[in-house]
Every structure is written in structure tokens, then in C-alpha cells.
């Protein structure tokens, strides 16, 4: 019998419902799986967020408001005509930034910013949750303005100081927790002060003080309420709401800021209406001391040669004081917020600049370019007797570029005979190797390329002459003979260690006897040469030249005192004798610098002309000031002497204007120096037989002996005054030399 089948017969239609059940089972399992994955993922996310939040809550904000490091504008100050220090120039890197304290910011300025930017600033704990929720909703719904508008002042401080400005939810979370923590660590006043100092205000201006000066030409504590509202209204879009460039847009935002102040109750309705109708005038950009914010060029225009010199000196001093590189010192100067007090006398600086703009100061006719495409250039340095540089110009004509080549401080040029007082005569007098009337023979010292060397400007030799005559006529042989006795080593030591000359080579290249004539490989800077003459007018003291007096930090603390130290260069006796010797260069018509004479105002000084007439100089002193003048081509070439005024004449033209209104004076000589009549033939004190005499100045302890020469006819050919030309051997055969002529 067949087995009974156990397979149930399917009802009609069963396959369809079975399929539906299978699908629904799969879907159910999928939803369960997704739900479980979501739960697990949610737990992971919640755990991660919890850990993230806890980490924020357990640490500080990572911001130190006491040491906010931001670039600050450096300000240079100069005395005005009343002697009061006032702002003269600004220097910054990318931003104009000047810090102020909160007590320097008026309450109405604080109110304008607080109630325009963050009206619940004094109520929240770093985050305005209502505004944050509003911004979050706009972000989720992809509405306009989703990336801005919800940040409190505290959050803006966080963002500015951390530079964390990604427009993402993650950044916002970081910012929120940092702001909350910052409010725990600092007071509202500290946070507000920081904000008002770092808020971007359009152009290159950062902070309310910089903006006040840039747009309104005043300090923040001088702002009116409408001006404060004008600045507060800029913050959402500083560059497109500037009061100077976009007055209509700024007016709209200014009115909004005033509305916010009215709503907060810090101004009345009457005040509000008055302020809304009050015009706000911006500063004339031609008078502004800051960057124009558009071209990156300072509205101050091109810097003067004096300002250039100050900048270079400050950089050098910062390098030396702090062991900084030049690049770092320059960067710190731009960003450090220093206050630098310049020694410039603006009246004298203006005189110099006007003189150097006028070609008639230098020549009777306007000069054409030479074969190198150049015209003779020039420079002038004016100093007092304590090293303060009062004015300087480093080039002729209009200055068209800031911080260009400054011939007054950066051009090392041969001083020619202007070196003789500091390399030869002063040290030789100091060491008692010579006196006023020491007699030496004007004759060649050596043969150079088969020629007598050195030759004199006149082209002849004059036999026996006195020191005073040699200096008066700027003879070349006498100082070369003196330096051989003095030794070039002592001459170099005196120049470097007594009167501050820095350009002499250390390898001995400049130690030859021609040093006495101005042969210096790298030349000498005009400001150093001018300062080196100060001991001859102030009793023997040297002061390093200084274009500024001090540097202060942004808080007014002195960080560098640049007052030049007093250094004894020569004795009072030597200084007095040198003063009278240099007077001989100017008085009468025999001295090489006679054109410098200023009537009853006493003048002393020394001329200088380098080999082949490449450089011409005059360094002159009055009882008031020292002035150094140089002229020459930038690329050394022979000057068209016949077409140029002599350097002592140019010096006189400038210094006459400088001394206008000053009482005519003579130098007050100190020291144990006596005036003695001497014999110009023997150089000794006048004796019974002397017929040719002059008055000289001598140290009391080194008076010359009395002359007992007969002075007969047989000795008349050798004149101590240098009146009889003689050859190298005294034979009277002196004449023009082919060797290099150096005055």
C-alpha cells in the first residue's frame, strides 16, 4: 500500500501572500538594524561630544589678554617751533595699530560699540544664546546670513586672537566654549578693552585709536558721539562703510548705531535726533599721518633724508642692543609700537631742504649731466656741540623716494684735506710733537712713479714754513711729515677711539702716510666727519652723532636712551689751540676757507678736496653749531670746478640763514693757553732781532723759547711764513708737479 503523503496541499493564491510576508520581514529586520546602528552611532557621537566638551571645560581659553601680541604703529616725534614734541611721522608694517587703555576710551565710545555689536554684552557669559539659536536656524535652513551675525564681542575677541575663522559648526563650537572660558578668566572691562584695540576698522587701521586718527584726525578720547557711532557702524563691513570713502553707507550705519544707543537708554531721544542730523567730517587726507588704506602709500608722502637717517640709526641700535638681525630689527621697528623722539630742528631742516631744492645754492648756472648721466650731488649735516644732529640733507633736488641713498650718512667719500685736523694736527698737538709755530720744510716726502710726492695745490714747494701757515694754506707735505713722526698707528687710534671714525680698514690698508691727505679706502661718512670736529669748538669733547634722543615702548617706558655720552677727545689746551689754528683758514683772504666768513660771527673750519677733484668739502664751526658740506658725483669723477661755487661759499649760504636772528659771538676758549708773539722765520717767541712776527697760541707749560737769531741778509731766503718758493732741496726750483694733487 502506498505511503500516505505528508505534504499539505497549498490553497489557491498562497504564493502571493508568502512573497509579501518575506518582503515585510526583510524590511523589518532592516529597520531594526538601522535603528540599532543609529543608537550605537548616537552613543558614540554623544560620547565623543561629551569628551570634547569636557576637554574644553577642563582647560582654559588658551588666550592671554595681558600679552596680546599684535603689530603696533611706531610713531616718530619732533619738536615744533615752540619746543613742544609733536607727532611727525608714522611707521607700520601691514596695519596701523595704536593701543589705548579702557580709561582713555570715553563711555560714549564704549556704548556705541557695545550696543551696536552686542547689546547683551554685560548680561551674557560669553555667548548670546538667543542670537546663536537664530544663526543656527538660518544655517540649518540655508537662509542668507547663516555664517555671520551671532558672535558676541567676547567671541570676536576669541576669533581675532586665535585666527580661527572657518565658517563651520565645528569652529563655532570651539569659539563658544573658548568665549565662555574667557569670561571666567577676565572681566568685561578687560575683554572690551582688548576688543576696542584689535577690531578691524578698514584700510590698514586696527583699533579705535588708529581709526580715530585716520578718519577724524583726533584721539579716541576726543571723539564726539556722532563720530563714535560712525566708527561703531563700520564693524560689519569696514572697508565698504568707511566714512571717508563711502559717506552714504556710513551714514546709514551711523544712524543704526545711534538707534541702538537710544534703545539701550544711553542717549535721549533729543540727543539722538541731534546726532542724526550732525554732519561728520573726515580728516583731510593730505594732512593724515597714516596709510591711505587703498594704495598702501602713506599720505605723509616721501620721507625726508632726516627721517631716513633716524630709521637707519634706530635699526642699528636695536640690532646692537638686542643682538638682532637687521631684518628682525626692521620688522620690530615697524610692528613694535615704539615712540621715537627725534633731535631734528624743523626750522633748520626746512632751510636745508629749501636750499638743496635750489640749484643756485651750488652754482651760478644750472649744470648739465656729465658723460655718466649725472649732475654733481651734495649733502649737508648740521649738529650742535653735544652730538645732536639738528638737520641734514642727503641729496640735491626733489626727493622722490622714501629711504633712498642718503649721502649725509651713507656715502663714504674721501675727505681730502678735511682729514688733516683730526688725523694729524690735533693728535700731534695733543702729544706735544708740534706747536703753533713749529717750523718744517715744505718739500716732497718721496718719489711716486718717478714724481715728487706729495705736491701742493699751488703746484710749488715753499721751503721752511710754520705749522699755522701749512694749515692756513692746506699744504700737503707738512701733515705727511708730521704723521711720520706721529705714526699712522697713533693717527688711526685717535680717529677711531677719540673722534668716532668707523670706516678705517682693520687690515692696515689705510695706515700709510697718505692717510694724512685723506686717502681712506672706504672714505668717511659726512656725519662722522662733522661730529669729529666738535672737540675744536666745545673744549675738547667728542659726542657720537645722534638723530634721536630716546626710544619708548607703547606704554611710555624708556627702552633705549640715545643721549650721546661725553668723551674727552683732546685736552682743553689742545682744543683751544686747534680752534685758533682753524680760525686762520677762514680769516682774511689767504685761508682756503675764507668764503665761509660770516662777519662778526666767528667761524672756524677746514676745506677738503680729494684727488682728481672728485670730492670737495668744508666743515665749519660757529659758537652755535657745526656744519659739514660735501659735493661730488655719485660715480666719482672730476668736478667742473669753474662751474661750481666753492664749498665754503655754499656752507656760508646755508649757515647764514641758519644763524639768522642769533647774536654774533666769538668762541670762548678754555684751558691754560697763552697768546705769544712769535717770529715767523724761526717759529720761536719774538726776540730782539725779529722783524716778521705774528701772534700764536701755546700751552702754558710748553711756551716757545725766545728767538736769538740774527736774521741777517744771508738767512732771508728762508722765510718761516712760507713766502719764498723753494724746491725740494730749498733751492728755489719749486714748480708744478705731475704727481697727484691733493689739497
PDB file of N, CA and C in Angstrom, residues 595-652:
ATOM      1  N   UNK A 595      85.809 132.120   2.253  1.00  0.00           N
ATOM      2  CA  UNK A 595      84.446 132.443   1.822  1.00  0.00           C
ATOM      3  C   UNK A 595      83.402 132.071   2.876  1.00  0.00           C
ATOM      4  N   UNK A 596      83.819 131.318   3.882  1.00  0.00           N
ATOM      5  CA  UNK A 596      82.878 130.919   4.928  1.00  0.00           C
ATOM      6  C   UNK A 596      82.659 132.009   5.968  1.00  0.00           C
ATOM      7  N   UNK A 597      83.472 133.048   5.946  1.00  0.00           N
ATOM      8  CA  UNK A 597      83.390 134.101   6.956  1.00  0.00           C
ATOM      9  C   UNK A 597      81.983 134.692   7.025  1.00  0.00           C
ATOM     10  N   UNK A 598      81.510 134.927   8.255  1.00  0.00           N
ATOM     11  CA  UNK A 598      80.155 135.437   8.480  1.00  0.00           C
ATOM     12  C   UNK A 598      80.192 136.742   9.268  1.00  0.00           C
ATOM     13  N   UNK A 599      81.030 137.676   8.851  1.00  0.00           N
ATOM     14  CA  UNK A 599      81.080 138.972   9.507  1.00  0.00           C
ATOM     15  C   UNK A 599      81.552 138.854  10.939  1.00  0.00           C
ATOM     16  N   UNK A 600      80.783 139.407  11.863  1.00  0.00           N
ATOM     17  CA  UNK A 600      81.186 139.405  13.272  1.00  0.00           C
ATOM     18  C   UNK A 600      80.885 138.080  13.969  1.00  0.00           C
ATOM     19  N   UNK A 601      80.207 137.166  13.282  1.00  0.00           N
ATOM     20  CA  UNK A 601      80.013 135.811  13.828  1.00  0.00           C
ATOM     21  C   UNK A 601      81.274 135.013  13.546  1.00  0.00           C
ATOM     22  N   UNK A 602      81.947 134.573  14.603  1.00  0.00           N
ATOM     23  CA  UNK A 602      83.222 133.892  14.409  1.00  0.00           C
ATOM     24  C   UNK A 602      83.005 132.517  13.773  1.00  0.00           C
ATOM     25  N   UNK A 603      83.841 132.210  12.800  1.00  0.00           N
ATOM     26  CA  UNK A 603      83.775 130.938  12.081  1.00  0.00           C
ATOM     27  C   UNK A 603      85.166 130.339  12.039  1.00  0.00           C
ATOM     28  N   UNK A 604      85.257 129.036  12.265  1.00  0.00           N
ATOM     29  CA  UNK A 604      86.492 128.288  12.069  1.00  0.00           C
ATOM     30  C   UNK A 604      86.162 127.086  11.198  1.00  0.00           C
ATOM     31  N   UNK A 605      87.164 126.489  10.566  1.00  0.00           N
ATOM     32  CA  UNK A 605      86.853 125.324   9.748  1.00  0.00           C
ATOM     33  C   UNK A 605      88.002 124.883   8.884  1.00  0.00           C
ATOM     34  N   UNK A 606      87.699 123.931   8.013  1.00  0.00           N
ATOM     35  CA  UNK A 606      88.723 123.375   7.132  1.00  0.00           C
ATOM     36  C   UNK A 606      88.078 122.911   5.836  1.00  0.00           C
ATOM     37  N   UNK A 607      88.758 123.237   4.731  1.00  0.00           N
ATOM     38  CA  UNK A 607      88.342 122.769   3.412  1.00  0.00           C
ATOM     39  C   UNK A 607      88.926 121.393   3.133  1.00  0.00           C
ATOM     40  N   UNK A 608      88.423 120.771   2.093  1.00  0.00           N
ATOM     41  CA  UNK A 608      88.968 119.488   1.661  1.00  0.00           C
ATOM     42  C   UNK A 608      88.645 119.233   0.203  1.00  0.00           C
ATOM     43  N   UNK A 609      89.649 118.784  -0.536  1.00  0.00           N
ATOM     44  CA  UNK A 609      89.452 118.392  -1.935  1.00  0.00           C
ATOM     45  C   UNK A 609      90.194 117.089  -2.163  1.00  0.00           C
ATOM     46  N   UNK A 610      89.506 116.086  -2.676  1.00  0.00           N
ATOM     47  CA  UNK A 610      90.146 114.790  -2.865  1.00  0.00           C
ATOM     48  C   UNK A 610      90.897 114.751  -4.189  1.00  0.00           C
ATOM     49  N   UNK A 611      91.637 113.677  -4.374  1.00  0.00           N
ATOM     50  CA  UNK A 611      92.440 113.515  -5.585  1.00  0.00           C
ATOM     51  C   UNK A 611      91.570 113.620  -6.835  1.00  0.00           C
ATOM     52  N   UNK A 612      92.103 114.307  -7.838  1.00  0.00           N
ATOM     53  CA  UNK A 612      91.424 114.486  -9.124  1.00  0.00           C
ATOM     54  C   UNK A 612      90.106 115.246  -8.993  1.00  0.00           C
ATOM     55  N   UNK A 613      89.940 115.979  -7.907  1.00  0.00           N
ATOM     56  CA  UNK A 613      88.753 116.822  -7.702  1.00  0.00           C
ATOM     57  C   UNK A 613      87.449 116.018  -7.741  1.00  0.00           C
ATOM     58  N   UNK A 614      87.494 114.830  -7.165  1.00  0.00           N
ATOM     59  CA  UNK A 614      86.283 114.010  -7.108  1.00  0.00           C
ATOM     60  C   UNK A 614      85.350 114.442  -5.983  1.00  0.00           C
ATOM     61  N   UNK A 615      85.913 115.025  -4.937  1.00  0.00           N
ATOM     62  CA  UNK A 615      85.130 115.430  -3.771  1.00  0.00           C
ATOM     63  C   UNK A 615      85.607 116.800  -3.303  1.00  0.00           C
ATOM     64  N   UNK A 616      84.662 117.626  -2.882  1.00  0.00           N
ATOM     65  CA  UNK A 616      85.011 118.906  -2.275  1.00  0.00           C
ATOM     66  C   UNK A 616      84.172 119.076  -1.017  1.00  0.00           C
ATOM     67  N   UNK A 617      84.814 119.559   0.055  1.00  0.00           N
ATOM     68  CA  UNK A 617      84.151 119.635   1.351  1.00  0.00           C
ATOM     69  C   UNK A 617      84.524 120.909   2.086  1.00  0.00           C
ATOM     70  N   UNK A 618      83.675 121.243   3.041  1.00  0.00           N
ATOM     71  CA  UNK A 618      84.031 122.230   4.058  1.00  0.00           C
ATOM     72  C   UNK A 618      83.298 121.861   5.331  1.00  0.00           C
ATOM     73  N   UNK A 619      84.070 121.737   6.413  1.00  0.00           N
ATOM     74  CA  UNK A 619      83.486 121.540   7.733  1.00  0.00           C
ATOM     75  C   UNK A 619      83.761 122.810   8.514  1.00  0.00           C
ATOM     76  N   UNK A 620      82.700 123.500   8.905  1.00  0.00           N
ATOM     77  CA  UNK A 620      82.843 124.777   9.588  1.00  0.00           C
ATOM     78  C   UNK A 620      82.116 124.798  10.917  1.00  0.00           C
ATOM     79  N   UNK A 621      82.628 125.618  11.830  1.00  0.00           N
ATOM     80  CA  UNK A 621      82.067 125.720  13.170  1.00  0.00           C
ATOM     81  C   UNK A 621      81.823 127.180  13.518  1.00  0.00           C
ATOM     82  N   UNK A 622      80.698 127.433  14.166  1.00  0.00           N
ATOM     83  CA  UNK A 622      80.417 128.721  14.788  1.00  0.00           C
ATOM     84  C   UNK A 622      80.267 128.460  16.283  1.00  0.00           C
ATOM     85  N   UNK A 623      80.162 129.499  17.101  1.00  0.00           N
ATOM     86  CA  UNK A 623      79.919 129.249  18.529  1.00  0.00           C
ATOM     87  C   UNK A 623      78.613 128.513  18.801  1.00  0.00           C
ATOM     88  N   UNK A 624      77.738 128.429  17.810  1.00  0.00           N
ATOM     89  CA  UNK A 624      76.449 127.768  17.987  1.00  0.00           C
ATOM     90  C   UNK A 624      76.434 126.337  17.442  1.00  0.00           C
ATOM     91  N   UNK A 625      76.903 126.167  16.219  1.00  0.00           N
ATOM     92  CA  UNK A 625      76.707 124.898  15.533  1.00  0.00           C
ATOM     93  C   UNK A 625      77.926 124.477  14.718  1.00  0.00           C
ATOM     94  N   UNK A 626      77.881 123.208  14.288  1.00  0.00           N
ATOM     95  CA  UNK A 626      78.869 122.649  13.368  1.00  0.00           C
ATOM     96  C   UNK A 626      78.127 122.252  12.096  1.00  0.00           C
ATOM     97  N   UNK A 627      78.689 122.597  10.958  1.00  0.00           N
ATOM     98  CA  UNK A 627      78.076 122.216   9.694  1.00  0.00           C
ATOM     99  C   UNK A 627      79.087 121.570   8.775  1.00  0.00           C
ATOM    100  N   UNK A 628      78.714 120.447   8.183  1.00  0.00           N
ATOM    101  CA  UNK A 628      79.578 119.770   7.230  1.00  0.00           C
ATOM    102  C   UNK A 628      78.916 119.713   5.867  1.00  0.00           C
ATOM    103  N   UNK A 629      79.651 120.135   4.835  1.00  0.00           N
ATOM    104  CA  UNK A 629      79.115 120.138   3.473  1.00  0.00           C
ATOM    105  C   UNK A 629      80.035 119.337   2.561  1.00  0.00           C
ATOM    106  N   UNK A 630      79.425 118.537   1.691  1.00  0.00           N
ATOM    107  CA  UNK A 630      80.164 117.751   0.696  1.00  0.00           C
ATOM    108  C   UNK A 630      79.474 117.882  -0.654  1.00  0.00           C
ATOM    109  N   UNK A 631      80.287 117.866  -1.721  1.00  0.00           N
ATOM    110  CA  UNK A 631      79.722 117.782  -3.065  1.00  0.00           C
ATOM    111  C   UNK A 631      80.603 116.900  -3.937  1.00  0.00           C
ATOM    112  N   UNK A 632      79.991 116.212  -4.878  1.00  0.00           N
ATOM    113  CA  UNK A 632      80.704 115.317  -5.784  1.00  0.00           C
ATOM    114  C   UNK A 632      79.714 114.510  -6.594  1.00  0.00           C
ATOM    115  N   UNK A 633      80.201 113.802  -7.585  1.00  0.00           N
ATOM    116  CA  UNK A 633      79.357 112.891  -8.354  1.00  0.00           C
ATOM    117  C   UNK A 633      79.187 111.586  -7.576  1.00  0.00           C
ATOM    118  N   UNK A 634      78.034 110.946  -7.732  1.00  0.00           N
ATOM    119  CA  UNK A 634      77.843 109.637  -7.101  1.00  0.00           C
ATOM    120  C   UNK A 634      78.857 108.633  -7.633  1.00  0.00           C
ATOM    121  N   UNK A 635      79.067 108.641  -8.922  1.00  0.00           N
ATOM    122  CA  UNK A 635      80.151 107.863  -9.515  1.00  0.00           C
ATOM    123  C   UNK A 635      81.352 108.793  -9.599  1.00  0.00           C
ATOM    124  N   UNK A 636      82.379 108.577  -8.770  1.00  0.00           N
ATOM    125  CA  UNK A 636      83.474 109.546  -8.675  1.00  0.00           C
ATOM    126  C   UNK A 636      84.004 109.978 -10.037  1.00  0.00           C
ATOM    127  N   UNK A 637      84.029 111.271 -10.236  1.00  0.00           N
ATOM    128  CA  UNK A 637      84.525 111.870 -11.474  1.00  0.00           C
ATOM    129  C   UNK A 637      84.946 113.296 -11.151  1.00  0.00           C
ATOM    130  N   UNK A 638      85.752 113.865 -12.021  1.00  0.00           N
ATOM    131  CA  UNK A 638      86.250 115.221 -11.779  1.00  0.00           C
ATOM    132  C   UNK A 638      85.103 116.226 -11.810  1.00  0.00           C
ATOM    133  N   UNK A 639      85.053 117.052 -10.780  1.00  0.00           N
ATOM    134  CA  UNK A 639      84.023 118.074 -10.700  1.00  0.00           C
ATOM    135  C   UNK A 639      84.359 119.250 -11.613  1.00  0.00           C
ATOM    136  N   UNK A 640      83.355 119.849 -12.225  1.00  0.00           N
ATOM    137  CA  UNK A 640      83.590 121.048 -13.045  1.00  0.00           C
ATOM    138  C   UNK A 640      83.788 122.257 -12.134  1.00  0.00           C
ATOM    139  N   UNK A 641      85.000 122.368 -11.581  1.00  0.00           N
ATOM    140  CA  UNK A 641      85.262 123.353 -10.536  1.00  0.00           C
ATOM    141  C   UNK A 641      84.856 124.762 -10.933  1.00  0.00           C
ATOM    142  N   UNK A 642      85.125 125.137 -12.180  1.00  0.00           N
ATOM    143  CA  UNK A 642      84.836 126.500 -12.620  1.00  0.00           C
ATOM    144  C   UNK A 642      83.338 126.784 -12.673  1.00  0.00           C
ATOM    145  N   UNK A 643      82.523 125.731 -12.674  1.00  0.00           N
ATOM    146  CA  UNK A 643      81.074 125.908 -12.776  1.00  0.00           C
ATOM    147  C   UNK A 643      80.373 125.795 -11.424  1.00  0.00           C
ATOM    148  N   UNK A 644      81.145 125.531 -10.376  1.00  0.00           N
ATOM    149  CA  UNK A 644      80.567 125.332  -9.054  1.00  0.00           C
ATOM    150  C   UNK A 644      81.058 126.397  -8.088  1.00  0.00           C
ATOM    151  N   UNK A 645      80.185 126.757  -7.147  1.00  0.00           N
ATOM    152  CA  UNK A 645      80.641 127.595  -6.055  1.00  0.00           C
ATOM    153  C   UNK A 645      81.542 126.759  -5.147  1.00  0.00           C
ATOM    154  N   UNK A 646      82.526 127.408  -4.549  1.00  0.00           N
ATOM    155  CA  UNK A 646      83.414 126.715  -3.624  1.00  0.00           C
ATOM    156  C   UNK A 646      82.606 126.202  -2.438  1.00  0.00           C
ATOM    157  N   UNK A 647      83.010 125.076  -1.850  1.00  0.00           N
ATOM    158  CA  UNK A 647      82.228 124.504  -0.751  1.00  0.00           C
ATOM    159  C   UNK A 647      82.085 125.436   0.446  1.00  0.00           C
ATOM    160  N   UNK A 648      83.110 126.258   0.730  1.00  0.00           N
ATOM    161  CA  UNK A 648      82.987 127.186   1.853  1.00  0.00           C
ATOM    162  C   UNK A 648      81.950 128.271   1.565  1.00  0.00           C
ATOM    163  N   UNK A 649      81.775 128.616   0.294  1.00  0.00           N
ATOM    164  CA  UNK A 649      80.732 129.589  -0.068  1.00  0.00           C
ATOM    165  C   UNK A 649      79.342 128.979   0.104  1.00  0.00           C
ATOM    166  N   UNK A 650      79.170 127.735  -0.340  1.00  0.00           N
ATOM    167  CA  UNK A 650      77.875 127.067  -0.156  1.00  0.00           C
ATOM    168  C   UNK A 650      77.569 126.940   1.330  1.00  0.00           C
ATOM    169  N   UNK A 651      78.586 126.552   2.097  1.00  0.00           N
ATOM    170  CA  UNK A 651      78.422 126.445   3.555  1.00  0.00           C
ATOM    171  C   UNK A 651      77.948 127.771   4.121  1.00  0.00           C
ATOM    172  N   UNK A 652      78.548 128.866   3.684  1.00  0.00           N
ATOM    173  CA  UNK A 652      78.172 130.195   4.162  1.00  0.00           C
ATOM    174  C   UNK A 652      76.725 130.519   3.809  1.00  0.00           C
TER     175      UNK A 652
END
